């Protein structure tokens, strides 16, 4: 029967051209062979000229041909889509777990030394304390025995915040007050942190720098205990004998007060910009806690006494690594930071 032959021919040529069709050509292929105005529909228009038996046979053949072509079309479509997706995944693949190839970051030298200092003092029984960088006048000055008109307030150029009751802490000594209020004596604390002063910068002065406060409160402590703790710390920290000298120093919150200087480890003594050509670096002001400070912290000076120190942490790091200018620390200069 010619009509059935036409259907078979159509089926074969449709299958052959399906093998060559890409995704973009698929819709065109469908319209051409199976669409409302496609070849199959066209052939089936001849059904009306057939006898009922022939019509039945040709109709069934056409039905099978349509089913086969539809199934082949779907299969081709799926395999093309999958291939397209595979190609896309291969080209856009990004491994989120692959290690970065830009090199590893590391801690800032001040952070490294802060952690080392915390370890050394923890071994000596000290607790690490923290305090806010924005402080009250009372914690930064008042309770540390600076009276309102005390000339010593001018020793530290303060950055005041709006309203003049809050300030950027000028030293970590504010943590002394907080510790006395928080902890039950006897106690030993060390409190590293950032301090701020409104001052001109040079090789050894920054407006933002680091100190580490220390305070030990007990009964019957003496200057000898203070010197012992300082020397123990400095010699473990520098892993060698460091030359130190004590000078009288004045701070309203200690009595007596001292300046502990270490011989400059950058130049070794003859003088350089870091030690202002004196051979010595002022590193560690310290002293015995003033009775007024104990009282302000709620401790009875007839029972408790103690010592305190305020280590210049930024300068300590400079000594450790022979850094000639304090301003490198906050410069964000990677060529400097990568050395540590
Ligand atoms: C104080 O800040 C006192 N609170 C220290 C203290 C604590 C004394 C406890 C007694 C008992 P001074 O202003 O000297 O003191 O600063 C202490 C250290 O901080 C200095 O020796 C120095 O190493 C460092 N320092 C001070 N100002 C700067 C600055 N602008 N830049 C870098 N380091 C600084």
CSV table of C-alpha atoms and ligand atoms in Angstrom, one decimal:
chain,number,residue,atom,x,y,z
A,1,UNK,CA,0.0,0.0,0.0
A,2,UNK,CA,1.7,3.3,-1.1
A,3,UNK,CA,0.5,5.2,1.9
A,4,UNK,CA,2.1,2.8,4.3
A,5,UNK,CA,5.3,2.9,2.3
A,6,UNK,CA,5.2,6.7,2.5
A,7,UNK,CA,4.9,6.4,6.3
A,8,UNK,CA,7.9,4.0,6.4
A,9,UNK,CA,10.0,6.3,4.3
A,10,UNK,CA,9.0,9.3,6.4
A,11,UNK,CA,9.9,7.4,9.5
A,12,UNK,CA,13.3,6.5,8.2
A,13,UNK,CA,14.2,9.9,7.0
A,14,UNK,CA,12.9,11.6,10.2
A,15,UNK,CA,15.1,9.2,12.3
A,16,UNK,CA,18.1,9.9,10.1
A,17,UNK,CA,17.8,13.7,10.3
A,18,UNK,CA,17.1,13.5,14.1
A,19,UNK,CA,20.7,12.0,14.5
A,20,UNK,CA,22.1,15.2,13.0
A,21,UNK,CA,19.9,17.7,14.8
A,22,UNK,CA,21.4,19.8,17.6
A,23,UNK,CA,19.3,21.3,20.4
A,24,UNK,CA,18.6,24.4,18.4
A,25,UNK,CA,17.4,22.4,15.4
A,26,UNK,CA,15.1,20.1,17.4
A,27,UNK,CA,12.0,22.3,17.4
A,28,UNK,CA,12.3,22.7,13.6
A,29,UNK,CA,12.6,18.9,13.2
A,30,UNK,CA,9.5,18.4,15.3
A,31,UNK,CA,7.5,20.9,13.3
A,32,UNK,CA,8.7,19.5,10.0
A,33,UNK,CA,7.8,15.8,10.7
A,34,UNK,CA,5.3,15.7,13.5
A,35,UNK,CA,3.7,19.2,13.7
A,36,UNK,CA,0.2,20.1,12.7
A,37,UNK,CA,1.4,21.1,9.2
A,38,UNK,CA,4.2,18.5,9.2
A,39,UNK,CA,4.9,15.6,6.8
A,40,UNK,CA,3.0,12.9,8.7
A,41,UNK,CA,-0.2,15.0,8.8
A,42,UNK,CA,0.2,15.7,5.2
A,43,UNK,CA,0.5,11.9,4.4
A,44,UNK,CA,-2.5,11.1,6.5
A,45,UNK,CA,-4.7,13.4,4.4
A,46,UNK,CA,-4.6,10.4,2.0
A,47,UNK,CA,-6.4,8.2,4.5
A,48,UNK,CA,-9.8,9.4,3.3
A,49,UNK,CA,-9.2,7.8,-0.2
A,50,UNK,CA,-8.7,4.3,1.3
A,51,UNK,CA,-11.1,1.5,2.0
A,52,UNK,CA,-12.1,1.0,5.7
A,53,UNK,CA,-9.7,-1.9,6.1
A,54,UNK,CA,-6.8,-0.2,4.5
A,55,UNK,CA,-7.6,2.9,6.5
A,56,UNK,CA,-7.5,0.9,9.7
A,57,UNK,CA,-4.1,-0.7,8.8
A,58,UNK,CA,-2.6,2.6,7.6
A,59,UNK,CA,-4.0,4.4,10.7
A,60,UNK,CA,-2.4,1.9,13.0
A,61,UNK,CA,0.9,2.1,11.1
A,62,UNK,CA,0.8,5.9,11.4
A,63,UNK,CA,0.1,5.7,15.1
A,64,UNK,CA,3.1,3.5,15.7
A,65,UNK,CA,5.3,5.7,13.6
A,66,UNK,CA,4.2,8.8,15.5
A,67,UNK,CA,4.9,7.1,18.9
A,68,UNK,CA,8.3,5.9,17.8
A,69,UNK,CA,9.2,9.4,16.5
A,70,UNK,CA,7.9,11.1,19.6
A,71,UNK,CA,10.0,8.8,21.8
A,72,UNK,CA,13.1,9.2,19.7
A,73,UNK,CA,12.6,13.0,19.8
A,74,UNK,CA,12.3,13.0,23.6
A,75,UNK,CA,15.4,10.7,24.0
A,76,UNK,CA,17.4,12.9,21.6
A,77,UNK,CA,16.3,16.1,23.5
A,78,UNK,CA,17.3,14.6,26.8
A,79,UNK,CA,20.7,13.4,25.8
A,80,UNK,CA,21.5,16.7,24.1
A,81,UNK,CA,20.4,18.7,27.2
A,82,UNK,CA,22.5,16.5,29.5
A,83,UNK,CA,25.5,16.9,27.2
A,84,UNK,CA,25.0,20.6,27.3
A,85,UNK,CA,24.8,20.7,31.1
A,86,UNK,CA,27.9,18.4,31.5
A,87,UNK,CA,29.9,20.7,29.3
A,88,UNK,CA,28.7,23.7,31.3
A,89,UNK,CA,29.5,22.1,34.6
A,90,UNK,CA,33.0,21.1,33.3
A,91,UNK,CA,33.8,24.7,32.2
A,92,UNK,CA,32.2,26.5,35.2
A,93,UNK,CA,33.3,24.0,37.9
A,94,UNK,CA,34.8,25.8,41.0
A,95,UNK,CA,36.1,23.8,43.9
A,96,UNK,CA,35.2,25.7,47.0
A,97,UNK,CA,37.5,23.5,49.1
A,98,UNK,CA,40.5,23.9,47.0
A,99,UNK,CA,43.3,25.7,49.0
A,100,UNK,CA,43.8,29.3,48.1
A,101,UNK,CA,46.8,29.9,46.0
A,102,UNK,CA,47.4,33.5,47.2
A,103,UNK,CA,49.6,32.5,50.2
A,104,UNK,CA,48.7,32.3,53.8
A,105,UNK,CA,47.9,35.1,56.1
A,106,UNK,CA,49.3,35.3,59.6
A,107,UNK,CA,48.9,37.2,62.9
A,108,UNK,CA,50.1,40.7,63.2
A,109,UNK,CA,53.4,40.9,65.1
A,110,UNK,CA,51.7,42.8,68.0
A,111,UNK,CA,49.1,40.0,68.3
A,112,UNK,CA,51.8,37.3,68.3
A,113,UNK,CA,53.7,39.1,71.1
A,114,UNK,CA,50.5,39.7,73.0
A,115,UNK,CA,49.8,36.0,73.1
A,116,UNK,CA,53.3,35.2,74.1
A,117,UNK,CA,53.2,37.8,76.9
A,118,UNK,CA,49.8,36.4,78.1
A,119,UNK,CA,51.4,32.9,78.2
A,120,UNK,CA,54.5,34.1,80.2
A,121,UNK,CA,52.3,35.9,82.7
A,122,UNK,CA,49.8,33.1,83.0
A,123,UNK,CA,52.6,30.8,84.0
A,124,UNK,CA,53.4,33.2,86.8
A,125,UNK,CA,49.8,32.9,88.0
A,126,UNK,CA,48.4,36.0,86.4
A,127,UNK,CA,44.9,36.2,84.9
A,128,UNK,CA,44.3,37.9,81.6
A,129,UNK,CA,41.9,40.8,81.8
A,130,UNK,CA,40.3,43.0,79.2
A,131,UNK,CA,38.7,46.5,79.4
A,132,UNK,CA,37.0,48.8,76.9
A,133,UNK,CA,38.9,51.3,74.8
A,134,UNK,CA,36.2,53.9,75.4
A,135,UNK,CA,36.4,54.7,79.0
A,136,UNK,CA,35.0,57.0,81.7
A,137,UNK,CA,37.0,59.8,83.1
A,138,UNK,CA,36.7,58.0,86.5
A,139,UNK,CA,38.3,54.8,85.4
A,140,UNK,CA,41.0,56.4,83.3
A,141,UNK,CA,41.8,59.2,85.7
A,142,UNK,CA,39.6,59.9,88.8
A,143,UNK,CA,39.9,56.6,90.6
A,144,UNK,CA,43.6,56.5,89.7
A,145,UNK,CA,44.2,59.4,92.0
A,146,UNK,CA,44.3,62.1,89.4
A,147,UNK,CA,42.3,64.9,91.0
A,148,UNK,CA,40.2,67.1,88.7
A,149,UNK,CA,42.8,69.8,88.4
A,150,UNK,CA,45.8,67.5,88.8
A,151,UNK,CA,48.6,68.7,86.5
A,152,UNK,CA,49.4,65.0,85.7
A,153,UNK,CA,46.3,64.9,83.5
A,154,UNK,CA,48.3,67.0,81.0
A,155,UNK,CA,51.0,64.3,81.0
A,156,UNK,CA,48.8,62.3,78.7
A,157,UNK,CA,47.2,64.1,75.8
A,158,UNK,CA,43.7,62.8,75.9
A,159,UNK,CA,41.3,62.2,73.0
A,160,UNK,CA,37.9,63.2,74.5
A,161,UNK,CA,34.6,62.0,73.0
A,162,UNK,CA,31.6,64.3,72.7
A,163,UNK,CA,30.4,65.6,76.0
A,164,UNK,CA,33.8,65.3,77.6
A,165,UNK,CA,32.7,62.5,80.1
A,166,UNK,CA,33.9,59.7,77.8
A,167,UNK,CA,37.4,59.4,76.4
A,168,UNK,CA,39.6,57.0,74.5
A,169,UNK,CA,41.6,55.4,77.2
A,170,UNK,CA,45.1,56.9,77.4
A,171,UNK,CA,46.6,53.9,79.2
A,172,UNK,CA,45.6,50.4,80.2
A,173,UNK,CA,45.7,51.5,83.9
A,174,UNK,CA,41.9,51.8,83.6
A,175,UNK,CA,41.8,48.0,83.9
A,176,UNK,CA,43.4,48.3,87.4
A,177,UNK,CA,40.2,49.9,88.6
A,178,UNK,CA,37.9,47.4,86.8
A,179,UNK,CA,39.9,44.5,88.2
A,180,UNK,CA,39.7,45.7,91.8
A,181,UNK,CA,36.0,46.0,91.4
A,182,UNK,CA,35.6,42.6,89.7
A,183,UNK,CA,38.0,40.3,91.4
A,184,UNK,CA,38.4,39.2,95.0
A,185,UNK,CA,41.9,39.8,96.4
A,186,UNK,CA,44.5,38.5,96.4
A,187,UNK,CA,44.8,38.5,92.5
A,188,UNK,CA,47.3,39.0,89.7
A,189,UNK,CA,46.2,40.4,86.4
A,190,UNK,CA,47.7,41.3,83.1
A,191,UNK,CA,45.7,43.3,80.6
A,192,UNK,CA,47.1,44.0,77.1
A,193,UNK,CA,45.3,46.4,74.9
A,194,UNK,CA,45.1,49.5,72.7
A,195,UNK,CA,45.6,53.0,74.0
A,196,UNK,CA,45.1,56.4,72.3
A,197,UNK,CA,46.8,59.7,72.7
A,198,UNK,CA,46.5,63.0,70.9
A,199,UNK,CA,50.1,63.5,70.1
A,200,UNK,CA,52.6,64.0,67.3
A,201,UNK,CA,54.0,60.8,65.9
A,202,UNK,CA,57.6,60.0,65.5
A,203,UNK,CA,59.8,56.9,65.3
A,204,UNK,CA,58.8,55.9,68.9
A,205,UNK,CA,55.4,57.6,69.4
A,206,UNK,CA,52.1,56.7,67.8
A,207,UNK,CA,48.6,58.1,68.5
A,208,UNK,CA,47.4,54.5,68.7
A,209,UNK,CA,49.7,52.0,70.5
A,210,UNK,CA,49.6,49.0,72.7
A,211,UNK,CA,50.3,48.6,76.4
A,212,UNK,CA,50.0,45.7,78.8
A,213,UNK,CA,48.9,46.6,82.3
A,214,UNK,CA,49.9,44.4,85.2
A,215,UNK,CA,48.7,44.4,88.8
A,216,UNK,CA,49.3,42.2,91.7
A,217,UNK,CA,47.3,42.7,94.9
A,218,UNK,CA,48.1,40.7,98.1
A,219,UNK,CA,49.3,41.3,101.6
A,220,UNK,CA,52.9,42.5,102.3
A,221,UNK,CA,54.1,42.9,98.7
A,222,UNK,CA,57.2,44.9,98.3
A,223,UNK,CA,59.3,46.6,95.6
A,224,UNK,CA,61.5,43.5,95.6
A,225,UNK,CA,58.5,41.4,94.4
A,226,UNK,CA,57.9,43.9,91.7
A,227,UNK,CA,61.4,43.9,90.4
A,228,UNK,CA,61.5,40.1,90.6
A,229,UNK,CA,58.4,39.7,88.4
A,230,UNK,CA,59.6,42.3,85.9
A,231,UNK,CA,63.1,40.7,85.6
A,232,UNK,CA,61.6,37.2,85.3
A,233,UNK,CA,59.3,38.4,82.6
A,234,UNK,CA,61.9,40.4,80.6
A,235,UNK,CA,64.6,37.6,80.7
A,236,UNK,CA,62.1,34.9,79.5
A,237,UNK,CA,60.7,37.2,76.9
A,238,UNK,CA,64.1,38.3,75.4
A,239,UNK,CA,65.7,34.9,76.2
A,240,UNK,CA,68.9,36.7,77.4
A,241,UNK,CA,70.0,38.9,80.1
A,242,UNK,CA,68.6,42.4,79.5
A,243,UNK,CA,70.3,45.4,81.0
A,244,UNK,CA,67.7,47.4,83.0
A,245,UNK,CA,67.8,50.5,85.1
A,246,UNK,CA,65.4,51.9,87.6
A,247,UNK,CA,64.7,55.7,87.8
A,248,UNK,CA,62.3,57.4,90.1
A,249,UNK,CA,59.1,58.0,88.1
A,250,UNK,CA,56.0,60.0,89.0
A,251,UNK,CA,52.5,58.6,88.4
A,252,UNK,CA,49.6,59.7,90.7
A,253,UNK,CA,48.5,56.1,91.1
A,254,UNK,CA,51.7,54.6,92.5
A,255,UNK,CA,53.9,55.5,95.4
A,256,UNK,CA,56.8,55.0,95.1
A,257,UNK,CA,56.9,55.1,91.3
A,258,UNK,CA,59.6,54.0,88.9
A,259,UNK,CA,60.6,54.1,85.3
A,260,UNK,CA,62.2,50.8,84.3
A,261,UNK,CA,64.3,51.3,81.2
A,262,UNK,CA,66.0,48.6,79.2
A,263,UNK,CA,69.2,49.0,77.2
A,264,UNK,CA,68.2,49.6,73.6
A,265,UNK,CA,68.2,46.2,71.8
A,266,UNK,CA,68.0,47.8,68.4
A,267,UNK,CA,71.4,49.5,68.6
A,268,UNK,CA,72.7,47.7,71.6
A,269,UNK,CA,73.7,50.9,73.4
A,270,UNK,CA,75.5,53.5,71.2
A,271,UNK,CA,72.2,55.2,70.3
A,272,UNK,CA,69.7,55.2,67.4
A,273,UNK,CA,66.4,56.9,66.5
A,274,UNK,CA,64.4,54.4,68.6
A,275,UNK,CA,66.2,55.2,71.8
A,276,UNK,CA,66.5,58.8,70.8
A,277,UNK,CA,70.3,58.3,70.8
A,278,UNK,CA,70.4,57.7,74.5
A,279,UNK,CA,71.0,54.0,74.4
A,280,UNK,CA,68.0,53.3,76.8
A,281,UNK,CA,64.4,52.8,76.0
A,282,UNK,CA,61.7,53.7,78.5
A,283,UNK,CA,59.7,50.5,78.6
A,284,UNK,CA,58.2,49.8,81.9
A,285,UNK,CA,56.8,52.4,84.3
A,286,UNK,CA,55.8,50.8,87.5
A,287,UNK,CA,55.3,51.2,91.3
A,288,UNK,CA,53.5,50.3,94.4
A,289,UNK,CA,49.8,50.9,94.2
A,290,UNK,CA,48.8,54.2,95.9
A,291,UNK,CA,46.4,53.7,99.0
A,292,UNK,CA,43.9,56.1,97.4
A,293,UNK,CA,43.7,53.8,94.4
A,294,UNK,CA,43.1,50.7,96.6
A,295,UNK,CA,40.3,52.7,98.4
A,296,UNK,CA,38.7,53.8,95.1
A,297,UNK,CA,38.7,50.1,94.1
A,298,UNK,CA,37.0,49.1,97.3
A,299,UNK,CA,40.0,47.6,99.0
A,300,UNK,CA,41.2,48.4,102.5
A,301,UNK,CA,44.8,49.7,102.3
A,302,UNK,CA,45.5,48.5,105.8
A,303,UNK,CA,45.0,45.0,104.7
A,304,UNK,CA,45.9,44.9,101.0
A,305,UNK,CA,48.8,46.4,99.0
A,306,UNK,CA,50.3,45.7,95.6
A,307,UNK,CA,52.3,46.8,92.6
A,308,UNK,CA,51.4,47.7,89.1
A,309,UNK,CA,53.2,48.2,85.9
A,310,UNK,CA,52.3,49.6,82.4
A,311,UNK,CA,54.4,47.9,79.8
A,312,UNK,CA,54.9,49.7,76.4
A,313,UNK,CA,53.9,46.7,74.3
A,314,UNK,CA,54.5,48.3,70.9
A,315,UNK,CA,58.0,49.3,72.0
A,316,UNK,CA,58.6,45.8,73.4
A,317,UNK,CA,57.8,44.3,69.9
A,318,UNK,CA,60.2,46.9,68.4
A,319,UNK,CA,62.9,45.8,70.7
A,320,UNK,CA,62.2,42.1,70.0
A,321,UNK,CA,62.5,42.5,66.2
A,322,UNK,CA,64.7,45.6,66.0
A,323,UNK,CA,62.0,47.6,64.3
A,324,UNK,CA,63.2,51.1,63.8
A,325,UNK,CA,59.9,52.9,63.5
A,326,UNK,CA,56.7,52.4,65.5
A,327,UNK,CA,54.6,53.7,62.6
A,328,UNK,CA,55.2,50.5,60.6
A,329,UNK,CA,52.7,48.6,62.8
A,330,UNK,CA,49.6,50.4,61.6
A,331,UNK,CA,50.8,51.3,58.2
A,332,UNK,CA,49.1,48.3,56.6
A,333,UNK,CA,52.4,47.9,54.6
A,334,UNK,CA,52.4,44.2,53.6
A,335,UNK,CA,56.1,44.3,52.8
A,336,UNK,CA,56.7,45.0,56.5
A,337,UNK,CA,54.0,42.7,57.8
A,338,UNK,CA,55.1,39.7,55.7
A,339,UNK,CA,58.4,39.6,57.6
A,340,UNK,CA,56.8,38.3,60.8
B,1,LIG,C1,51.4,55.1,81.7
B,1,LIG,O1,50.7,55.1,80.7
B,1,LIG,C2,51.1,54.5,83.0
B,1,LIG,N1,49.7,54.1,83.0
B,1,LIG,C3,52.0,53.4,83.2
B,1,LIG,C4,52.0,52.9,84.6
B,1,LIG,C5,51.2,51.8,84.9
B,1,LIG,C6,52.8,53.4,85.6
B,1,LIG,C7,51.2,51.3,86.2
B,1,LIG,C8,52.8,52.9,86.9
B,1,LIG,C9,51.9,51.8,87.2
B,1,LIG,P1,53.3,56.3,80.3
B,1,LIG,O2,52.5,57.4,79.8
B,1,LIG,O3,54.8,56.6,80.6
B,1,LIG,O4,52.7,55.7,81.6
B,1,LIG,O5,53.3,55.1,79.2
B,1,LIG,C10,53.7,53.8,79.5
B,1,LIG,C11,54.5,53.2,78.3
B,1,LIG,O6,53.6,53.2,77.2
B,1,LIG,C12,55.7,54.0,77.9
B,1,LIG,O7,56.8,53.6,78.6
B,1,LIG,C13,55.8,53.7,76.5
B,1,LIG,O8,56.5,52.5,76.3
B,1,LIG,C14,54.4,53.5,76.1
B,1,LIG,N2,53.9,54.7,75.4
B,1,LIG,C15,53.4,55.8,76.0
B,1,LIG,N3,53.1,56.7,75.0
B,1,LIG,C16,53.3,56.1,73.8
B,1,LIG,C17,53.1,56.5,72.4
B,1,LIG,N4,52.6,57.6,72.1
B,1,LIG,N5,53.5,55.6,71.5
B,1,LIG,C18,54.0,54.4,71.8
B,1,LIG,N6,54.2,54.0,73.1
B,1,LIG,C19,53.8,54.8,74.1
